[in-house]
Tab-separated table of C-alpha atoms and ligand atoms in Angstrom:
chain	number	residue	atom	x	y	z
A	1	UNK	CA	-2.411	23.155	0.714
A	2	UNK	CA	-0.197	22.167	3.615
A	3	UNK	CA	3.578	21.873	3.670
A	4	UNK	CA	6.353	20.584	5.902
A	5	UNK	CA	9.182	22.781	7.116
A	6	UNK	CA	12.172	20.690	8.136
A	7	UNK	CA	15.713	21.108	9.257
A	8	UNK	CA	18.199	18.319	9.002
A	9	UNK	CA	20.911	16.437	10.851
A	10	UNK	CA	19.144	15.852	14.159
A	11	UNK	CA	19.623	12.383	15.644
A	12	UNK	CA	16.489	10.312	16.098
A	13	UNK	CA	16.091	8.459	19.352
A	14	UNK	CA	13.469	6.822	21.517
A	15	UNK	CA	10.694	4.643	20.175
A	16	UNK	CA	8.358	4.788	17.227
A	17	UNK	CA	5.440	2.438	16.622
A	18	UNK	CA	4.400	1.199	13.198
A	19	UNK	CA	0.725	1.754	12.341
A	20	UNK	CA	-1.613	-0.719	10.631
A	21	UNK	CA	-1.108	-1.583	6.981
A	22	UNK	CA	-2.859	0.802	4.590
A	23	UNK	CA	-2.824	-1.632	1.701
A	24	UNK	CA	-4.277	-4.421	3.851
A	25	UNK	CA	-7.036	-2.406	5.491
A	26	UNK	CA	-8.308	-0.802	2.272
A	27	UNK	CA	-9.226	-4.202	0.825
A	28	UNK	CA	-10.851	-5.386	4.057
A	29	UNK	CA	-13.016	-2.232	4.066
A	30	UNK	CA	-14.061	-3.148	0.510
A	31	UNK	CA	-14.811	-6.747	1.483
A	32	UNK	CA	-17.525	-5.536	3.909
A	33	UNK	CA	-19.864	-5.435	0.883
A	34	UNK	CA	-19.691	-9.238	0.668
A	35	UNK	CA	-21.249	-9.667	4.116
A	36	UNK	CA	-24.836	-9.421	5.291
A	37	UNK	CA	-23.711	-8.208	8.722
A	38	UNK	CA	-21.273	-5.427	9.680
A	39	UNK	CA	-17.575	-6.140	10.070
A	40	UNK	CA	-15.247	-4.641	12.661
A	41	UNK	CA	-11.818	-3.345	11.651
A	42	UNK	CA	-9.297	-2.646	14.405
A	43	UNK	CA	-5.951	-0.852	14.290
A	44	UNK	CA	-6.760	0.934	11.015
A	45	UNK	CA	-4.196	3.613	10.157
A	46	UNK	CA	-5.734	7.092	10.179
A	47	UNK	CA	-4.582	8.072	6.701
A	48	UNK	CA	-6.499	9.858	3.993
A	49	UNK	CA	-6.677	6.839	1.639
A	50	UNK	CA	-8.526	4.897	4.334
A	51	UNK	CA	-10.972	7.781	4.874
A	52	UNK	CA	-11.502	8.009	1.104
A	53	UNK	CA	-12.306	4.296	0.921
A	54	UNK	CA	-14.771	4.884	3.789
A	55	UNK	CA	-16.330	7.751	1.814
A	56	UNK	CA	-16.685	5.527	-1.250
A	57	UNK	CA	-18.531	2.921	0.817
A	58	UNK	CA	-20.757	5.610	2.354
A	59	UNK	CA	-21.418	6.967	-1.148
A	60	UNK	CA	-22.760	3.513	-2.031
A	61	UNK	CA	-25.201	3.683	0.885
A	62	UNK	CA	-23.005	1.840	3.404
A	63	UNK	CA	-22.521	3.080	6.947
A	64	UNK	CA	-19.358	3.484	8.962
A	65	UNK	CA	-19.268	3.929	12.725
A	66	UNK	CA	-16.084	4.908	14.497
A	67	UNK	CA	-15.940	2.847	17.692
A	68	UNK	CA	-12.564	3.852	19.012
A	69	UNK	CA	-9.567	5.792	17.783
A	70	UNK	CA	-8.652	3.169	15.192
A	71	UNK	CA	-11.694	0.880	15.269
A	72	UNK	CA	-14.339	1.103	12.577
A	73	UNK	CA	-17.587	-0.812	12.266
A	74	UNK	CA	-18.401	-1.077	8.590
A	75	UNK	CA	-21.890	-1.764	7.352
A	76	UNK	CA	-21.103	-2.753	3.774
A	77	UNK	CA	-24.341	-4.775	4.022
A	78	UNK	CA	-26.285	-1.478	3.895
A	79	UNK	CA	-24.983	-0.521	0.451
A	80	UNK	CA	-27.788	0.022	-2.044
A	81	UNK	CA	-25.953	1.492	-5.024
A	82	UNK	CA	-23.524	0.004	-7.512
A	83	UNK	CA	-22.123	3.273	-8.927
A	84	UNK	CA	-18.762	4.337	-7.540
A	85	UNK	CA	-18.218	8.033	-6.866
A	86	UNK	CA	-16.221	9.349	-9.798
A	87	UNK	CA	-14.291	12.087	-8.055
A	88	UNK	CA	-13.046	9.876	-5.232
A	89	UNK	CA	-12.205	6.988	-7.577
A	90	UNK	CA	-10.105	9.300	-9.712
A	91	UNK	CA	-7.877	9.872	-6.695
A	92	UNK	CA	-7.793	6.362	-5.278
A	93	UNK	CA	-6.317	3.454	-7.198
A	94	UNK	CA	-7.635	0.964	-4.668
A	95	UNK	CA	-11.230	1.997	-5.533
A	96	UNK	CA	-10.868	-0.722	-8.166
A	97	UNK	CA	-10.912	-3.534	-5.595
A	98	UNK	CA	-14.561	-2.615	-4.922
A	99	UNK	CA	-15.496	-4.015	-8.335
A	100	UNK	CA	-15.268	-7.577	-6.987
A	101	UNK	CA	-17.605	-7.147	-3.982
A	102	UNK	CA	-20.021	-4.880	-5.915
A	103	UNK	CA	-20.346	-7.358	-8.735
A	104	UNK	CA	-20.878	-10.069	-6.140
A	105	UNK	CA	-23.667	-8.141	-4.351
A	106	UNK	CA	-25.467	-6.324	-7.188
A	107	UNK	CA	-24.314	-8.228	-10.299
A	108	UNK	CA	-23.646	-4.758	-11.669
A	109	UNK	CA	-21.122	-2.004	-11.150
A	110	UNK	CA	-20.510	1.416	-12.703
A	111	UNK	CA	-17.044	2.868	-12.310
A	112	UNK	CA	-14.430	5.138	-13.820
A	113	UNK	CA	-10.785	4.539	-14.555
A	114	UNK	CA	-9.141	4.729	-11.114
A	115	UNK	CA	-6.481	7.318	-10.318
A	116	UNK	CA	-3.962	7.554	-7.495
A	117	UNK	CA	-0.194	7.956	-7.412
A	118	UNK	CA	1.299	8.749	-10.809
A	119	UNK	CA	4.006	6.096	-10.925
A	120	UNK	CA	3.333	4.446	-14.262
A	121	UNK	CA	0.533	3.600	-16.664
A	122	UNK	CA	-1.334	1.422	-14.165
A	123	UNK	CA	-3.665	-0.329	-16.607
A	124	UNK	CA	-6.790	-2.270	-15.561
A	125	UNK	CA	-6.803	-4.981	-18.241
A	126	UNK	CA	-6.233	-7.812	-15.738
A	127	UNK	CA	-9.416	-6.809	-13.926
A	128	UNK	CA	-11.505	-6.484	-17.066
A	129	UNK	CA	-10.222	-9.757	-18.550
A	130	UNK	CA	-10.708	-11.578	-15.256
A	131	UNK	CA	-14.285	-10.374	-14.677
A	132	UNK	CA	-15.122	-11.100	-18.270
A	133	UNK	CA	-13.867	-14.685	-17.844
A	134	UNK	CA	-16.167	-14.942	-14.845
A	135	UNK	CA	-19.112	-14.002	-17.042
A	136	UNK	CA	-19.336	-10.195	-16.751
A	137	UNK	CA	-20.238	-8.059	-19.765
A	138	UNK	CA	-18.309	-4.809	-19.938
A	139	UNK	CA	-19.372	-1.594	-21.658
A	140	UNK	CA	-16.873	1.221	-21.976
A	141	UNK	CA	-17.848	4.809	-22.604
A	142	UNK	CA	-14.845	7.131	-22.518
A	143	UNK	CA	-13.462	6.966	-19.001
A	144	UNK	CA	-16.627	5.255	-17.639
A	145	UNK	CA	-17.316	1.538	-17.484
A	146	UNK	CA	-20.448	-0.477	-16.761
A	147	UNK	CA	-20.095	-4.125	-15.902
A	148	UNK	CA	-22.960	-6.562	-15.364
A	149	UNK	CA	-23.671	-10.269	-15.211
A	150	UNK	CA	-26.610	-12.578	-14.567
A	151	UNK	CA	-24.395	-14.791	-12.475
A	152	UNK	CA	-20.654	-14.877	-11.782
A	153	UNK	CA	-19.118	-18.208	-12.707
A	154	UNK	CA	-15.903	-19.720	-11.445
A	155	UNK	CA	-13.050	-19.465	-13.960
A	156	UNK	CA	-9.364	-20.195	-14.458
A	157	UNK	CA	-7.488	-16.916	-14.651
A	158	UNK	CA	-3.815	-16.450	-15.415
A	159	UNK	CA	-2.231	-13.074	-14.649
A	160	UNK	CA	0.413	-12.020	-17.170
A	161	UNK	CA	2.101	-10.136	-14.324
A	162	UNK	CA	1.505	-10.360	-10.613
A	163	UNK	CA	-0.977	-7.714	-9.574
A	164	UNK	CA	-1.946	-7.169	-5.955
A	165	UNK	CA	-5.264	-5.379	-6.439
A	166	UNK	CA	-6.331	-7.559	-9.414
A	167	UNK	CA	-5.700	-10.701	-7.335
A	168	UNK	CA	-7.707	-9.235	-4.453
A	169	UNK	CA	-10.641	-7.968	-6.542
A	170	UNK	CA	-11.015	-11.257	-8.414
A	171	UNK	CA	-10.587	-13.304	-5.251
A	172	UNK	CA	-13.492	-11.382	-3.663
A	173	UNK	CA	-15.672	-11.815	-6.753
A	174	UNK	CA	-14.827	-15.525	-6.808
A	175	UNK	CA	-16.163	-15.969	-3.262
A	176	UNK	CA	-19.624	-15.228	-4.656
A	177	UNK	CA	-19.233	-17.032	-8.001
A	178	UNK	CA	-20.834	-20.323	-8.843
A	179	UNK	CA	-18.166	-23.025	-8.852
A	180	UNK	CA	-14.433	-22.955	-8.532
A	181	UNK	CA	-12.026	-20.179	-9.511
A	182	UNK	CA	-8.305	-20.716	-9.868
A	183	UNK	CA	-6.042	-17.661	-9.945
A	184	UNK	CA	-2.610	-18.463	-11.364
A	185	UNK	CA	0.475	-16.270	-11.086
A	186	UNK	CA	-1.448	-14.542	-8.305
A	187	UNK	CA	0.220	-11.830	-6.200
A	188	UNK	CA	1.820	-13.232	-3.047
A	189	UNK	CA	1.994	-9.972	-1.106
A	190	UNK	CA	1.104	-10.316	2.601
A	191	UNK	CA	-1.899	-8.013	2.047
A	192	UNK	CA	-3.482	-10.656	-0.226
A	193	UNK	CA	-3.013	-13.285	2.462
A	194	UNK	CA	-4.367	-11.039	5.224
A	195	UNK	CA	-7.534	-10.451	3.190
A	196	UNK	CA	-7.894	-14.139	2.301
A	197	UNK	CA	-7.388	-15.199	5.928
A	198	UNK	CA	-10.038	-12.728	7.081
A	199	UNK	CA	-12.544	-14.010	4.506
A	200	UNK	CA	-11.656	-17.635	5.222
A	201	UNK	CA	-12.140	-17.049	8.958
A	202	UNK	CA	-15.592	-15.783	8.047
A	203	UNK	CA	-16.387	-18.937	6.117
A	204	UNK	CA	-15.019	-18.346	2.599
A	205	UNK	CA	-13.411	-21.355	0.961
A	206	UNK	CA	-10.051	-19.986	-0.174
A	207	UNK	CA	-6.872	-22.049	-0.455
A	208	UNK	CA	-3.356	-21.071	-1.399
A	209	UNK	CA	-3.355	-17.309	-0.671
A	210	UNK	CA	0.247	-16.258	-0.133
A	211	UNK	CA	1.340	-18.584	-2.955
A	212	UNK	CA	1.048	-18.009	-6.699
A	213	UNK	CA	-2.004	-20.269	-7.094
A	214	UNK	CA	-5.193	-19.417	-5.239
A	215	UNK	CA	-8.277	-21.615	-5.398
A	216	UNK	CA	-11.664	-20.332	-4.376
A	217	UNK	CA	-14.797	-22.442	-4.105
A	218	UNK	CA	-17.591	-19.909	-4.579
A	219	UNK	CA	-20.913	-19.774	-2.747
A	220	UNK	CA	-22.976	-18.726	-5.756
A	221	UNK	CA	-26.437	-17.566	-4.647
A	222	UNK	CA	-25.735	-18.641	-1.091
A	223	UNK	CA	-23.055	-15.989	-0.611
A	224	UNK	CA	-24.855	-14.129	2.164
A	225	UNK	CA	-25.506	-17.323	4.068
A	226	UNK	CA	-21.963	-18.508	3.401
A	227	UNK	CA	-20.238	-15.479	4.848
A	228	UNK	CA	-22.293	-15.239	7.955
A	229	UNK	CA	-20.530	-16.813	10.868
A	230	UNK	CA	-20.086	-15.684	14.445
A	231	UNK	CA	-19.561	-12.012	15.166
A	232	UNK	CA	-16.037	-12.431	16.542
A	233	UNK	CA	-15.009	-13.924	13.200
A	234	UNK	CA	-15.977	-10.752	11.400
A	235	UNK	CA	-13.219	-8.833	13.158
A	236	UNK	CA	-10.039	-7.827	11.401
A	237	UNK	CA	-7.003	-6.782	13.396
A	238	UNK	CA	-4.948	-4.790	10.914
A	239	UNK	CA	-1.362	-6.043	10.884
A	240	UNK	CA	1.513	-3.556	10.846
A	241	UNK	CA	2.474	-1.765	7.667
A	242	UNK	CA	5.626	-3.321	6.223
A	243	UNK	CA	6.391	-0.278	4.075
A	244	UNK	CA	6.171	2.115	7.011
A	245	UNK	CA	8.333	-0.290	9.058
A	246	UNK	CA	10.948	-0.427	6.281
A	247	UNK	CA	10.888	3.375	5.937
A	248	UNK	CA	11.514	3.821	9.664
A	249	UNK	CA	14.334	1.255	9.511
A	250	UNK	CA	16.030	3.319	6.781
A	251	UNK	CA	15.523	6.452	8.849
A	252	UNK	CA	17.229	4.647	11.745
A	253	UNK	CA	20.181	3.649	9.539
A	254	UNK	CA	20.574	7.279	8.482
A	255	UNK	CA	19.952	9.159	11.732
A	256	UNK	CA	19.160	6.722	14.536
A	257	UNK	CA	20.656	6.842	17.994
A	258	UNK	CA	19.409	3.616	19.477
A	259	UNK	CA	16.095	4.121	17.724
A	260	UNK	CA	13.584	1.369	18.508
A	261	UNK	CA	10.886	0.574	15.976
A	262	UNK	CA	7.985	-1.238	17.614
A	263	UNK	CA	5.251	-3.476	16.183
A	264	UNK	CA	7.116	-4.765	13.174
A	265	UNK	CA	6.539	-8.124	11.492
A	266	UNK	CA	10.166	-9.261	10.945
A	267	UNK	CA	9.278	-11.862	8.332
A	268	UNK	CA	7.687	-9.197	6.099
A	269	UNK	CA	10.901	-7.164	6.299
A	270	UNK	CA	13.178	-10.005	5.163
A	271	UNK	CA	14.163	-8.407	1.849
A	272	UNK	CA	14.960	-5.089	3.560
A	273	UNK	CA	17.053	-6.725	6.268
A	274	UNK	CA	18.899	-8.830	3.672
A	275	UNK	CA	19.914	-5.554	1.964
A	276	UNK	CA	20.999	-4.084	5.311
A	277	UNK	CA	23.131	-7.187	5.976
A	278	UNK	CA	24.757	-6.890	2.593
A	279	UNK	CA	25.686	-3.220	2.842
A	280	UNK	CA	26.890	-3.295	6.426
A	281	UNK	CA	23.954	-1.759	8.296
A	282	UNK	CA	23.721	-3.303	11.755
A	283	UNK	CA	20.553	-3.672	13.768
A	284	UNK	CA	19.159	-5.715	16.611
A	285	UNK	CA	16.014	-7.652	15.868
A	286	UNK	CA	13.489	-8.749	18.476
A	287	UNK	CA	10.221	-10.654	18.148
A	288	UNK	CA	8.356	-7.578	16.947
A	289	UNK	CA	10.868	-4.748	17.258
A	290	UNK	CA	14.060	-3.502	15.664
A	291	UNK	CA	16.762	-1.371	17.252
A	292	UNK	CA	18.956	0.596	14.900
A	293	UNK	CA	21.539	3.374	14.946
A	294	UNK	CA	23.172	5.496	12.272
A	295	UNK	CA	25.468	3.267	10.225
A	296	UNK	CA	29.153	4.295	10.169
A	297	UNK	CA	29.761	3.000	6.710
A	298	UNK	CA	27.303	1.875	4.079
A	299	UNK	CA	28.418	-0.062	1.012
A	300	UNK	CA	26.898	0.289	-2.473
A	301	UNK	CA	24.123	-2.066	-3.527
A	302	UNK	CA	22.546	-3.549	-6.647
A	303	UNK	CA	18.846	-3.455	-5.940
A	304	UNK	CA	15.979	-4.810	-8.006
A	305	UNK	CA	12.330	-4.326	-7.082
A	306	UNK	CA	10.178	-7.419	-7.414
A	307	UNK	CA	6.825	-8.793	-6.348
A	308	UNK	CA	6.831	-10.176	-2.791
A	309	UNK	CA	8.898	-11.759	-1.273
A	310	UNK	CA	11.329	-9.706	-3.386
A	311	UNK	CA	12.256	-6.124	-2.564
A	312	UNK	CA	9.115	-3.909	-2.583
A	313	UNK	CA	8.756	-1.143	-5.159
A	314	UNK	CA	7.130	1.010	-2.466
A	315	UNK	CA	10.481	1.220	-0.628
A	316	UNK	CA	12.508	1.930	-3.743
A	317	UNK	CA	12.612	5.783	-3.464
A	318	UNK	CA	13.352	5.461	0.245
A	319	UNK	CA	16.317	3.194	-0.438
A	320	UNK	CA	17.525	5.616	-3.110
A	321	UNK	CA	17.933	8.233	-0.356
A	322	UNK	CA	19.779	5.676	1.791
A	323	UNK	CA	22.123	4.825	-1.080
A	324	UNK	CA	23.077	8.481	-1.612
A	325	UNK	CA	24.978	7.899	1.643
A	326	UNK	CA	26.606	4.633	0.519
A	327	UNK	CA	30.219	4.498	-0.598
A	328	UNK	CA	30.702	3.855	-4.297
A	329	UNK	CA	28.206	2.956	-6.951
A	330	UNK	CA	24.688	1.581	-6.456
A	331	UNK	CA	22.236	0.465	-9.086
A	332	UNK	CA	18.458	0.457	-8.678
A	333	UNK	CA	16.399	-1.490	-11.188
A	334	UNK	CA	12.672	-0.694	-10.853
A	335	UNK	CA	10.860	-3.592	-12.501
A	336	UNK	CA	7.284	-3.068	-11.297
A	337	UNK	CA	6.311	0.459	-12.389
A	338	UNK	CA	7.707	2.394	-15.335
A	339	UNK	CA	7.253	5.886	-13.894
A	340	UNK	CA	8.713	5.611	-10.428
A	341	UNK	CA	12.142	7.214	-10.774
A	342	UNK	CA	11.245	10.800	-11.578
A	343	UNK	CA	11.936	11.967	-8.050
A	344	UNK	CA	15.706	11.705	-8.681
A	345	UNK	CA	15.879	15.191	-10.205
A	346	UNK	CA	14.910	16.702	-6.894
A	347	UNK	CA	17.491	14.607	-5.006
A	348	UNK	CA	20.142	15.692	-7.519
A	349	UNK	CA	19.236	19.330	-6.868
A	350	UNK	CA	19.963	18.602	-3.197
A	351	UNK	CA	23.429	17.390	-4.146
A	352	UNK	CA	22.918	13.694	-4.852
A	353	UNK	CA	24.639	12.103	-7.837
A	354	UNK	CA	22.031	9.966	-9.494
A	355	UNK	CA	21.973	9.150	-13.178
A	356	UNK	CA	18.946	7.892	-15.054
A	357	UNK	CA	20.130	5.088	-17.357
A	358	UNK	CA	16.718	4.244	-18.844
A	359	UNK	CA	13.135	4.543	-17.586
A	360	UNK	CA	13.710	1.611	-15.235
A	361	UNK	CA	17.261	2.071	-13.966
A	362	UNK	CA	19.311	4.569	-12.002
A	363	UNK	CA	22.926	4.620	-10.852
A	364	UNK	CA	23.709	6.385	-7.592
A	365	UNK	CA	27.205	7.518	-6.672
A	366	UNK	CA	27.934	8.256	-3.064
A	367	UNK	CA	28.342	9.276	-0.460
A	368	UNK	CA	27.107	12.797	-1.152
A	369	UNK	CA	26.165	15.477	1.314
A	370	UNK	CA	22.712	16.832	0.652
A	371	UNK	CA	21.602	20.429	1.084
A	372	UNK	CA	18.105	21.419	2.156
A	373	UNK	CA	15.812	23.032	-0.431
A	374	UNK	CA	12.197	23.603	-1.392
A	375	UNK	CA	10.525	20.661	-3.124
A	376	UNK	CA	7.154	19.240	-4.121
A	377	UNK	CA	6.054	15.796	-3.128
A	378	UNK	CA	5.177	14.019	-6.403
A	379	UNK	CA	3.548	10.924	-4.861
A	380	UNK	CA	3.215	9.083	-1.575
A	381	UNK	CA	6.474	7.123	-1.400
A	382	UNK	CA	8.666	9.722	-3.119
A	383	UNK	CA	7.121	12.257	-0.722
A	384	UNK	CA	8.378	10.269	2.240
A	385	UNK	CA	11.751	9.844	0.512
A	386	UNK	CA	11.978	13.657	0.312
A	387	UNK	CA	11.128	13.868	3.996
A	388	UNK	CA	14.042	11.524	4.742
A	389	UNK	CA	16.389	13.444	2.446
A	390	UNK	CA	15.429	16.716	4.164
A	391	UNK	CA	16.123	15.154	7.564
A	392	UNK	CA	19.666	14.132	6.554
A	393	UNK	CA	20.394	17.342	4.650
A	394	UNK	CA	22.362	20.353	5.786
A	395	UNK	CA	20.034	23.282	6.555
A	396	UNK	CA	16.354	23.852	6.001
A	397	UNK	CA	13.897	22.336	3.534
A	398	UNK	CA	10.258	22.827	2.664
A	399	UNK	CA	8.103	20.076	1.162
A	400	UNK	CA	4.905	21.118	-0.602
A	401	UNK	CA	1.992	18.867	-1.583
A	402	UNK	CA	2.214	16.838	1.592
A	403	UNK	CA	-1.348	15.646	0.972
A	404	UNK	CA	0.415	12.855	-0.916
A	405	UNK	CA	2.307	11.842	2.226
A	406	UNK	CA	-0.855	11.998	4.355
A	407	UNK	CA	-2.411	9.403	2.038
A	408	UNK	CA	-0.313	6.651	3.571
A	409	UNK	CA	1.589	7.783	6.670
A	410	UNK	CA	-0.488	8.731	9.694
A	411	UNK	CA	0.469	12.124	11.206
A	412	UNK	CA	4.047	11.468	10.236
A	413	UNK	CA	5.184	14.944	11.357
A	414	UNK	CA	3.957	14.478	14.934
A	415	UNK	CA	5.411	10.979	15.187
A	416	UNK	CA	8.806	12.006	13.844
A	417	UNK	CA	8.893	15.047	16.144
A	418	UNK	CA	8.558	12.705	19.128
A	419	UNK	CA	11.804	10.940	18.199
A	420	UNK	CA	13.694	14.187	17.689
A	421	UNK	CA	13.087	15.229	14.077
A	422	UNK	CA	12.699	18.924	13.332
A	423	UNK	CA	9.600	18.832	11.164
A	424	UNK	CA	6.628	21.173	11.304
A	425	UNK	CA	3.365	21.124	9.426
A	426	UNK	CA	2.298	24.475	8.076
A	427	UNK	CA	-1.330	24.607	6.983
A	428	UNK	CA	-2.253	27.338	4.582
B	501	EPU	N1	-0.787	-4.325	-14.206
B	501	EPU	C1	-1.275	-4.495	-15.475
B	501	EPU	N2	-2.604	-4.587	-15.654
B	501	EPU	C2	-3.483	-4.548	-14.625
B	501	EPU	C3	-2.988	-4.370	-13.317
B	501	EPU	C4	-1.633	-4.258	-13.145
B	501	EPU	O1	-0.497	-4.535	-16.431
B	501	EPU	O2	-4.695	-4.656	-14.856
B	501	EPU	C5	0.666	-4.200	-13.984
B	501	EPU	C6	1.042	-2.791	-13.487
B	501	EPU	O3	1.164	-1.885	-14.556
B	501	EPU	C7	2.336	-3.040	-12.773
B	501	EPU	C8	2.128	-4.450	-12.200
B	501	EPU	O4	1.051	-5.032	-12.931
B	501	EPU	O5	3.405	-3.075	-13.692
B	501	EPU	C9	1.827	-4.488	-10.736
B	501	EPU	O6	0.805	-3.582	-10.425
B	501	EPU	P1	-0.260	-3.914	-9.300
B	501	EPU	O7	-1.577	-4.132	-9.933
B	501	EPU	O8	0.282	-4.965	-8.390
B	501	EPU	O9	-0.325	-2.604	-8.483
B	501	EPU	P2	-1.541	-2.222	-7.612
B	501	EPU	O10	-2.300	-3.448	-7.211
B	501	EPU	O11	-2.270	-1.126	-8.278
B	501	EPU	C10	-0.523	-2.435	-5.209
B	501	EPU	C11	-0.289	-1.426	-4.100
B	501	EPU	C12	0.838	-0.505	-4.506
B	501	EPU	C13	2.091	-1.341	-4.713
B	501	EPU	C14	1.823	-2.428	-5.749
B	501	EPU	C15	2.976	-3.389	-5.929
B	501	EPU	C16	-2.505	-1.165	-3.199
B	501	EPU	C17	-3.689	-0.289	-3.026
B	501	EPU	N3	-1.520	-0.661	-3.919
B	501	EPU	O12	-0.819	-1.642	-6.338
B	501	EPU	O13	1.038	0.403	-3.450
B	501	EPU	O14	3.135	-0.519	-5.174
B	501	EPU	O15	0.672	-3.200	-5.384
B	501	EPU	O16	3.269	-4.008	-4.727
B	501	EPU	O17	-2.464	-2.266	-2.674
B	501	EPU	C18	1.572	2.471	-2.469
B	501	EPU	O18	1.072	2.047	-1.411
B	501	EPU	O19	2.256	3.519	-2.524
B	501	EPU	C19	1.367	1.725	-3.704
B	501	EPU	C20	1.537	2.249	-4.905
């Protein structure tokens, strides 16, 4: 198990580049199973979740060739099995998006309840109900499921809540279904649109991705002829990760000295920048960069996480660290996941004043000065929040379980060192 040793209060300066979006690239890897030719994915972030998704595809018989540092050629067309590796799936929530393409290719799929970050119950009912509406029969045996169908049929599916992965999995299945599928109350996250645009470029008939109603005209039996256009159309250039960009922006507001964050997509950061504007954090925004320095004064904020374009739940713990430095009272209302506030105990042990009001709400009183300590990263985003808190704290900290952080942030220690952070990886 590896850990980070950090010491705080060092200004961060120079430039840092945002890597490709983890949550976009994972779904594009999965979509390779819909094609009868390989696809090429460029600018993939080198994070463990992406490698695990690659391992899942290889476990199904697919092939992956690395063609450059961040370029992967994925032969999802070579898959010859419809049973997902149990051990990997138990550690990767996004394994569930593979159900759509596997059902499309084999009309069958065996899988287990997917695991991943422990941030709430994370049910899979939207997937099961959706596939069942499209004609799949589902058998459950403890934690294992077997799904099969003679033919996927287009269907009208309404999501009780907006779910990113359920929208993506059903959208991919619908590409191969017979007839039209309409997804209502669909997730509008940019990752859904990036996937839809990639598939549409390759010939899929998808309309409305990025809005709450997505319509897909399926290919039925002709799926492998349908998704078979020119080679250059089977290339996906992974767009930048909006959560990493937002995390770096917060880091800049806490410790920056003219810190420049490169390769951002400003439009995807709108909710973050609106918060900055409201609480007095200044920044300079270019076409695809942001310059930011430590804010003199930060005001308190009432923050509510929401599906896109609202404020992202994945930045919620990171903003909690920011708000420990804000003057007065802040409220965070986490509406997406019911188990994503547990990290506050650790921040309180560092000196923060955060009160849990109910499982969804916390009140933060600030500013407080934090003191370094030894902590355990509970999940990916809280792990990065602890990294930020250690970097603004007095003295030294150690963060254990950094495997969680490596799931979504590529070599974060080396990249933060380059801008002046005192952070060292210790492998045991
Ligand atoms: N939900 C259900 N039933 C379902 C599916 C979801 O009730 O069958 C509920 C969830 O319990 C939750 C809400 O719907 O309350 C939204 O969950 P969603 O399905 O959108 O989450 P997800 O698709 O599993 C993706 C990202 C998460 C991100 C959320 C919200 C991927 C691989 N994961 O998760 O990213 O927090 O959308 O934007 O795309 C992360 O990267 O750290 C991460 C957790």
